[in-house]
Short mmCIF file of C-alpha atoms in Angstrom, two decimals:
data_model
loop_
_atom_site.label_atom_id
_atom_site.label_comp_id
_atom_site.label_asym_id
_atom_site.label_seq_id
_atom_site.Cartn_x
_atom_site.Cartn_y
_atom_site.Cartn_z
CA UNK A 1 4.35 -29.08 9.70
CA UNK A 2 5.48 -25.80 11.04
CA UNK A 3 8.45 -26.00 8.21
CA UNK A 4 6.17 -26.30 5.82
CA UNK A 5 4.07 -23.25 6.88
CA UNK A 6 7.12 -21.26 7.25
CA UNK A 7 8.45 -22.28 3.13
CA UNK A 8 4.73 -21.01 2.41
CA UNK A 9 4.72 -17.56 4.24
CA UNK A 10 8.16 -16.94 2.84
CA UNK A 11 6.23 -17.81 -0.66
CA UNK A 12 3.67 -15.54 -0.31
CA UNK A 13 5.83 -12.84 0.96
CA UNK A 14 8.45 -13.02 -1.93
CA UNK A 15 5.49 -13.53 -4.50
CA UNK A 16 3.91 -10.05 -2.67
CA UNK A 17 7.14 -8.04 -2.56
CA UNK A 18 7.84 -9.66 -6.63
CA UNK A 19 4.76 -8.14 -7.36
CA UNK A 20 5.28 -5.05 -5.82
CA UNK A 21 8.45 -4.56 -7.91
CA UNK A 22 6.08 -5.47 -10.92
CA UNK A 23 3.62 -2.85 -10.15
CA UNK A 24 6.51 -0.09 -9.69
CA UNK A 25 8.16 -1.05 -13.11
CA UNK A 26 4.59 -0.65 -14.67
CA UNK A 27 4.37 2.75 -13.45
CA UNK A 28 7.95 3.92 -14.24
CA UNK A 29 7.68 1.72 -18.22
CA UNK A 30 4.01 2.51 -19.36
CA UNK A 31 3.12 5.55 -21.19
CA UNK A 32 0.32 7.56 -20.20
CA UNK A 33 -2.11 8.15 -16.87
CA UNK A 34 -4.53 4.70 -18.00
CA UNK A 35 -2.50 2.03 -18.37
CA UNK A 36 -0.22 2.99 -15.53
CA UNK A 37 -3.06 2.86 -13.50
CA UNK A 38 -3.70 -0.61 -15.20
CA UNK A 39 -0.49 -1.69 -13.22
CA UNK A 40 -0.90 0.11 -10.19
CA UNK A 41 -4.30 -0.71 -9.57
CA UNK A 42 -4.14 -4.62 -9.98
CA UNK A 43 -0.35 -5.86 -8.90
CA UNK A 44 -0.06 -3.76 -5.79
CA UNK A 45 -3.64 -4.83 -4.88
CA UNK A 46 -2.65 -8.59 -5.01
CA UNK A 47 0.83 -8.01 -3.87
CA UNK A 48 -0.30 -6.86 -1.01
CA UNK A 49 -3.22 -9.36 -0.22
CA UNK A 50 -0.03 -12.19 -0.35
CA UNK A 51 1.98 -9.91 2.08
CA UNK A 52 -0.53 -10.24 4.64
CA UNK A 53 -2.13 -13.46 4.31
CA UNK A 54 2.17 -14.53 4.70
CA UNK A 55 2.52 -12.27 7.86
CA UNK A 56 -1.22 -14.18 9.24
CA UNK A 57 0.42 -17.81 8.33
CA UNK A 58 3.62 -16.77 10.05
CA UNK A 59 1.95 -15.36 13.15
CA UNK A 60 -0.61 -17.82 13.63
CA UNK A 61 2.14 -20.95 13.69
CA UNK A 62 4.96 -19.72 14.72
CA UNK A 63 3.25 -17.75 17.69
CA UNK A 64 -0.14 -19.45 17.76
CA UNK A 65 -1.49 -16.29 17.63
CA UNK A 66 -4.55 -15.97 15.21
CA UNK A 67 -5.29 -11.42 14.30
CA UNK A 68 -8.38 -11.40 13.06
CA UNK A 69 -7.31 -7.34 12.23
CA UNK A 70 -5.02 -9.01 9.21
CA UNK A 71 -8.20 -10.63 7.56
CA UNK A 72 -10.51 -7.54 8.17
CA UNK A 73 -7.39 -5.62 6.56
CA UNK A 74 -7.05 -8.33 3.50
CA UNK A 75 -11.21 -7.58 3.00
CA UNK A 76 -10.94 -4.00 3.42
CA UNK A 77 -8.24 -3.47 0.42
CA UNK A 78 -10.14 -5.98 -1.49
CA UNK A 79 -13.19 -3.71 -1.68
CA UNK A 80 -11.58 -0.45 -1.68
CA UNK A 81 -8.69 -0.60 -4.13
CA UNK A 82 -10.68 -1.37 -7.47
CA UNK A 83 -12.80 1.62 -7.01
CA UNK A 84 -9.75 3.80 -6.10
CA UNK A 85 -8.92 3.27 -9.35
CA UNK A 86 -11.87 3.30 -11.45
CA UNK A 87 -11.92 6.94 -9.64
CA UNK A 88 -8.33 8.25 -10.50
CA UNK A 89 -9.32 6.73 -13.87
CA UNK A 90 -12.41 9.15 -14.29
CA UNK A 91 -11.21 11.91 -12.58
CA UNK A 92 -8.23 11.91 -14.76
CA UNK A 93 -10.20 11.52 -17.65
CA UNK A 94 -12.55 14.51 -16.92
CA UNK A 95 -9.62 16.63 -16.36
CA UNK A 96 -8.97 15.74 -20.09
CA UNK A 97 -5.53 14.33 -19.41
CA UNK A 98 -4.37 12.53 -23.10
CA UNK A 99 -4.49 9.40 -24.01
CA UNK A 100 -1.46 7.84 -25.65
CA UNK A 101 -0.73 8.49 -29.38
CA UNK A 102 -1.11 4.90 -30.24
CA UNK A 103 -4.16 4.52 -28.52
CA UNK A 104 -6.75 3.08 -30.96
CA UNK A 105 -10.16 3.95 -29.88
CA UNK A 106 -12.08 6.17 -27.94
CA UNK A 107 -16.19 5.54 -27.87
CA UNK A 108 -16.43 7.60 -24.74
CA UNK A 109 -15.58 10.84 -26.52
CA UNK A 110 -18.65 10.20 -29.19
CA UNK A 111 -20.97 11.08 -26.22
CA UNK A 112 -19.60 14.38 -24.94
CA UNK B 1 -33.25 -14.22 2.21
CA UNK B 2 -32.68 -12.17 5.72
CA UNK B 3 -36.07 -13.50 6.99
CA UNK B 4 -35.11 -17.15 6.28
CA UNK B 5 -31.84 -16.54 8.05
CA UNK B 6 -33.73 -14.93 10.94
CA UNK B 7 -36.59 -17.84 11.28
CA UNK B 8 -33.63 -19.68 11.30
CA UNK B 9 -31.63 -18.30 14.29
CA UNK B 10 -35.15 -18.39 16.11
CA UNK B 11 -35.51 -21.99 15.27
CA UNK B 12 -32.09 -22.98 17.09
CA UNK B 13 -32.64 -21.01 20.20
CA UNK B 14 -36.01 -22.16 20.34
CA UNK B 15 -33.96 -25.60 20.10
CA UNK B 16 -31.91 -24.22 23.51
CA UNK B 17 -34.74 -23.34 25.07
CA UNK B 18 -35.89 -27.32 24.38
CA UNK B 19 -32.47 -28.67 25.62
CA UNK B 20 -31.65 -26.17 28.47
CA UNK B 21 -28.46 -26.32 27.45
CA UNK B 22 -27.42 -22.49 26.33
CA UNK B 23 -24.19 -22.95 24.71
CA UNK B 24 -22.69 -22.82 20.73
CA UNK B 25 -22.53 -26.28 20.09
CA UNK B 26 -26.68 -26.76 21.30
CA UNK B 27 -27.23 -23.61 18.96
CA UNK B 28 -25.33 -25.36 15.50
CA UNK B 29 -27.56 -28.40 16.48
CA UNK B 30 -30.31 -26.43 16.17
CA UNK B 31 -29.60 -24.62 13.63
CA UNK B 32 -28.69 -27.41 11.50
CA UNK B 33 -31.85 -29.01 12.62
CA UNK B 34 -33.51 -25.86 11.94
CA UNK B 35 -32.16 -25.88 8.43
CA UNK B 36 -33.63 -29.14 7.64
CA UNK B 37 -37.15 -28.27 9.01
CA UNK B 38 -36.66 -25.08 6.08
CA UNK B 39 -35.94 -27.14 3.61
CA UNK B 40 -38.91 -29.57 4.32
CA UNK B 41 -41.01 -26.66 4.41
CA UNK B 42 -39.13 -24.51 1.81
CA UNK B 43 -42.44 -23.73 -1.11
CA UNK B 44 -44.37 -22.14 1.49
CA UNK B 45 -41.40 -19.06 1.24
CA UNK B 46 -41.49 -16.55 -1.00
CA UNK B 47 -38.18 -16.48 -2.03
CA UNK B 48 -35.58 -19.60 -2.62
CA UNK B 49 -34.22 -21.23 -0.25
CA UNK B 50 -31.64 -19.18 1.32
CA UNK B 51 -28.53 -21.57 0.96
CA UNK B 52 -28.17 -21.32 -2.96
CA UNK B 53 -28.13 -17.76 -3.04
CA UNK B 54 -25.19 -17.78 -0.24
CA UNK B 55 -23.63 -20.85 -2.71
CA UNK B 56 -24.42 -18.08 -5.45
CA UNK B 57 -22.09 -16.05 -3.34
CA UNK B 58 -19.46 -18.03 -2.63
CA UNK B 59 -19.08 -18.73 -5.97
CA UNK B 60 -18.97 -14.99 -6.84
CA UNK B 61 -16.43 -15.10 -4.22
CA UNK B 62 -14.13 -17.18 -6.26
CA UNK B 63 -14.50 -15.42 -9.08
CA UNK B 64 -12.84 -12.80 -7.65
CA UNK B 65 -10.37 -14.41 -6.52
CA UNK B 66 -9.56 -16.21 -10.04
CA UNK B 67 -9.94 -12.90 -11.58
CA UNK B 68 -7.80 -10.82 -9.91
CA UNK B 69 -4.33 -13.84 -10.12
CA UNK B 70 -5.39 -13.72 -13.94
CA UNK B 71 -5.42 -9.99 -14.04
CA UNK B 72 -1.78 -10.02 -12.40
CA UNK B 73 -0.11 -12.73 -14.47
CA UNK B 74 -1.63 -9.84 -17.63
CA UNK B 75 0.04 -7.25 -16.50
CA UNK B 76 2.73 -9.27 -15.48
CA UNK B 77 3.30 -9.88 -19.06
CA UNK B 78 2.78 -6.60 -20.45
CA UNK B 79 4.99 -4.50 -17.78
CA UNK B 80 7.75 -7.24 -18.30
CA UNK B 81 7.83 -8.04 -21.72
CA UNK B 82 10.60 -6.44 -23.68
CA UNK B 83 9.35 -4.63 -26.28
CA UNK B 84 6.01 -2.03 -25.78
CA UNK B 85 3.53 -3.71 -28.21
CA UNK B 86 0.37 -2.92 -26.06
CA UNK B 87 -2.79 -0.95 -27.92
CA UNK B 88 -4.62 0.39 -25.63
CA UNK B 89 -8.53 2.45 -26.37
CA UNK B 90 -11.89 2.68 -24.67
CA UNK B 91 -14.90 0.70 -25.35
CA UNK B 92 -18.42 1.01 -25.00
CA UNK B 93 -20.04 -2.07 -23.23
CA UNK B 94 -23.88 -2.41 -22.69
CA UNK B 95 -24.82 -4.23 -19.42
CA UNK B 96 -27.92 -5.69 -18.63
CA UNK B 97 -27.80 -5.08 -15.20
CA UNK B 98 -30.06 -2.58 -13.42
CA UNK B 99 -29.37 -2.41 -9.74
CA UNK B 100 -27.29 -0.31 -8.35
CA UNK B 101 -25.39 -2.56 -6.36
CA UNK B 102 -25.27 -5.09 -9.19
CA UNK B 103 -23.24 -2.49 -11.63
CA UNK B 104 -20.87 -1.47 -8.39
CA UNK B 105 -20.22 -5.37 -8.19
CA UNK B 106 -19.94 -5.85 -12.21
CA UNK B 107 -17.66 -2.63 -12.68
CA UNK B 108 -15.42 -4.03 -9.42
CA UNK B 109 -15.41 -7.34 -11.67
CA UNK B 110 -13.83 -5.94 -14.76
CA UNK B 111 -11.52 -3.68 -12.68
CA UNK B 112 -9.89 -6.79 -11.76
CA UNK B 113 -10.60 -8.89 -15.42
CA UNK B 114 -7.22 -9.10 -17.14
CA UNK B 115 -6.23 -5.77 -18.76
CA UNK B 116 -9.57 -3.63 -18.36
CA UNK B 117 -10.63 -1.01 -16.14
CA UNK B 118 -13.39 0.97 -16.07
CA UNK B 119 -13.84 4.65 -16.72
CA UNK B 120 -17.23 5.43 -16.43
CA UNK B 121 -20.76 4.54 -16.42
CA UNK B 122 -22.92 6.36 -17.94
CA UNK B 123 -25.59 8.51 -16.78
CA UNK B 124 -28.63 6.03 -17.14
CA UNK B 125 -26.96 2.95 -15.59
CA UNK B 126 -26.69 1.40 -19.04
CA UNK B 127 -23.53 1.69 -20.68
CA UNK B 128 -20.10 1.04 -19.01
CA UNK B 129 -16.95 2.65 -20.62
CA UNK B 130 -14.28 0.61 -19.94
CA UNK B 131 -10.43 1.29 -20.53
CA UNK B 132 -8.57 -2.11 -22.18
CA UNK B 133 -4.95 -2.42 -22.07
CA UNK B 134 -5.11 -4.10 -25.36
CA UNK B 135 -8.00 -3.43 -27.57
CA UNK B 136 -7.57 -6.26 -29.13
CA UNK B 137 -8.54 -8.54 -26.60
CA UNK B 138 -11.44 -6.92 -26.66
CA UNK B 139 -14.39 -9.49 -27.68
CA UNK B 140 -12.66 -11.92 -25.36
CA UNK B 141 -12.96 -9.62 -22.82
CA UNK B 142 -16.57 -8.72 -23.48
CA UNK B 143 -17.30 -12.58 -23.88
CA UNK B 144 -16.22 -13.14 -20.37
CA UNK B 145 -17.63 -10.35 -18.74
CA UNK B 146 -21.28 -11.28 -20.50
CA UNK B 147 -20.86 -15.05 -19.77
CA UNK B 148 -19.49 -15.17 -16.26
CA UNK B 149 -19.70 -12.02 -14.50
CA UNK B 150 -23.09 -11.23 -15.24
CA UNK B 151 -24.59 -14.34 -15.12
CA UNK B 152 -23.11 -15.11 -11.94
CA UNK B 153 -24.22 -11.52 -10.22
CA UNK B 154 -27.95 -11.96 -11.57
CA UNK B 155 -27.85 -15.72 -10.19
CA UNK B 156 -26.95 -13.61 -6.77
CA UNK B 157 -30.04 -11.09 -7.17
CA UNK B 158 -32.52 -13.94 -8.35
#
């Protein structure tokens, strides 16, 4: 049992640190300010989410010690990371930072 | 819904007070018990009965969850693939939504949908501007946000 919790924490903790990687190659390859924020806003969210719920797996078998802190943690980033970046996304935009040359459409600009 | 959860609670320490016996497993007798005497009696509430709108929930819940290992695996794709192919644009999407609380749950929503991310919304609640990674998944994306998302949130707020 405690073999196979400790292949599964080692899972989520490689998945969370491949994802990490991910979310830093997105930033460095992508082109402008939006779809940067595309990869920084989703991969580190869920990279992150599998980094802890490893470290709570790990803890809670190996130790038998159960921190509720990780879960409140897990919730907290959860609810806060999506609208960190729908706010860098319109804060950016209203600071009229350019879209990429190939984007293809822009109904937001109609209205202003 | 907080009043049913509240006759509820009352209902299983009323259930203690029966027993004499003041401890957690008398109170999830009761409350179960409780529960069953709600549903017996459940027209004479205003509302629905409180347990499908927590199922409503709980299956918003897993949405989530679904969305945002489907939103990784797209960007996954895009970040990895070899050659930069990606079309990116903003689109106008009309919700139907009206709460406040609804739109805050239906904009987190398509923050984590697979390659969107929203910009703004506009001034009278109506419109959502939404940034895609690929505008040409574009209906698919407004497909699934009208289908699931919102149907699921107003089965919350029913």
């Amino acid at each position: 049992m405690t073999a196979i919790v400790e292949i599964l924490s080692a899972l989520f903790l490689l998945m969370g640190v491949f994802l990490f990687l991910v979310s830093a190659f997105g930033i460095i390859r992508l082109p402008d300010v939006y779809t940067r924020n595309h990869a920084a806003s989703k991969s580190s969210t869920l990279g992150i989410m599998f980094i802890l719920i490893g470290t709570l797996l790990y803890f809670y078998y190996e130790h038998g010690h159960f921190d509720f802190r990780v879960v409140l943690a897990i919730i907290f980033i959860f609810m806060t990371s999506p609208v960190a970046g729908h706010l860098i996304m319109r804060s950016a935009y209203h600071t009229g930072v350019k879209m990429w040359d190939r984007s293809v459409q822009d109904d937001l600009k109609k209205t202003r | 819904m907080s009043f049913q959860i509240l006759l509820n609670v009352f209902l299983a320490v009323i259930w203690m007070f029966l027993k004499n016996e003041f401890n957690g497993s008398t109170f999830i007798i009761g409350y179960m018990l409780g529960l069953g005497i709600m549903f017996i009696f459940r027209h004479f509430f205003n509302e629905r009965f409180y347990l499908k709108r927590v199922n409503a929930v709980v299956l918003l819940l897993l949405i989530f969850a679904r969305e945002l290992i489907l939103s990784n695996i797209s960007v996954l794709k895009a970040v990895l693939k070899p050659s930069l192919d990606i079309r990116p644009g903003i689109f106008a999407f009309e919700t139907v939504l009206t709460k406040d609380w609804e739109i805050t749950i239906l904009s987190n929503l398509i923050t984590l949908t697979p390659g969107t991310l929203v910009v703004e919304v506009s001034e009278d609640n109506r419109i959502l501007y939404i940034h895609a990674m690929d505008i040409a998944d574009k209906d698919e994306a407004v497909d699934s946000i009208k289908n699931t998302f919102e149907k699921a949130i107003m089965e919350v707020s029913k």
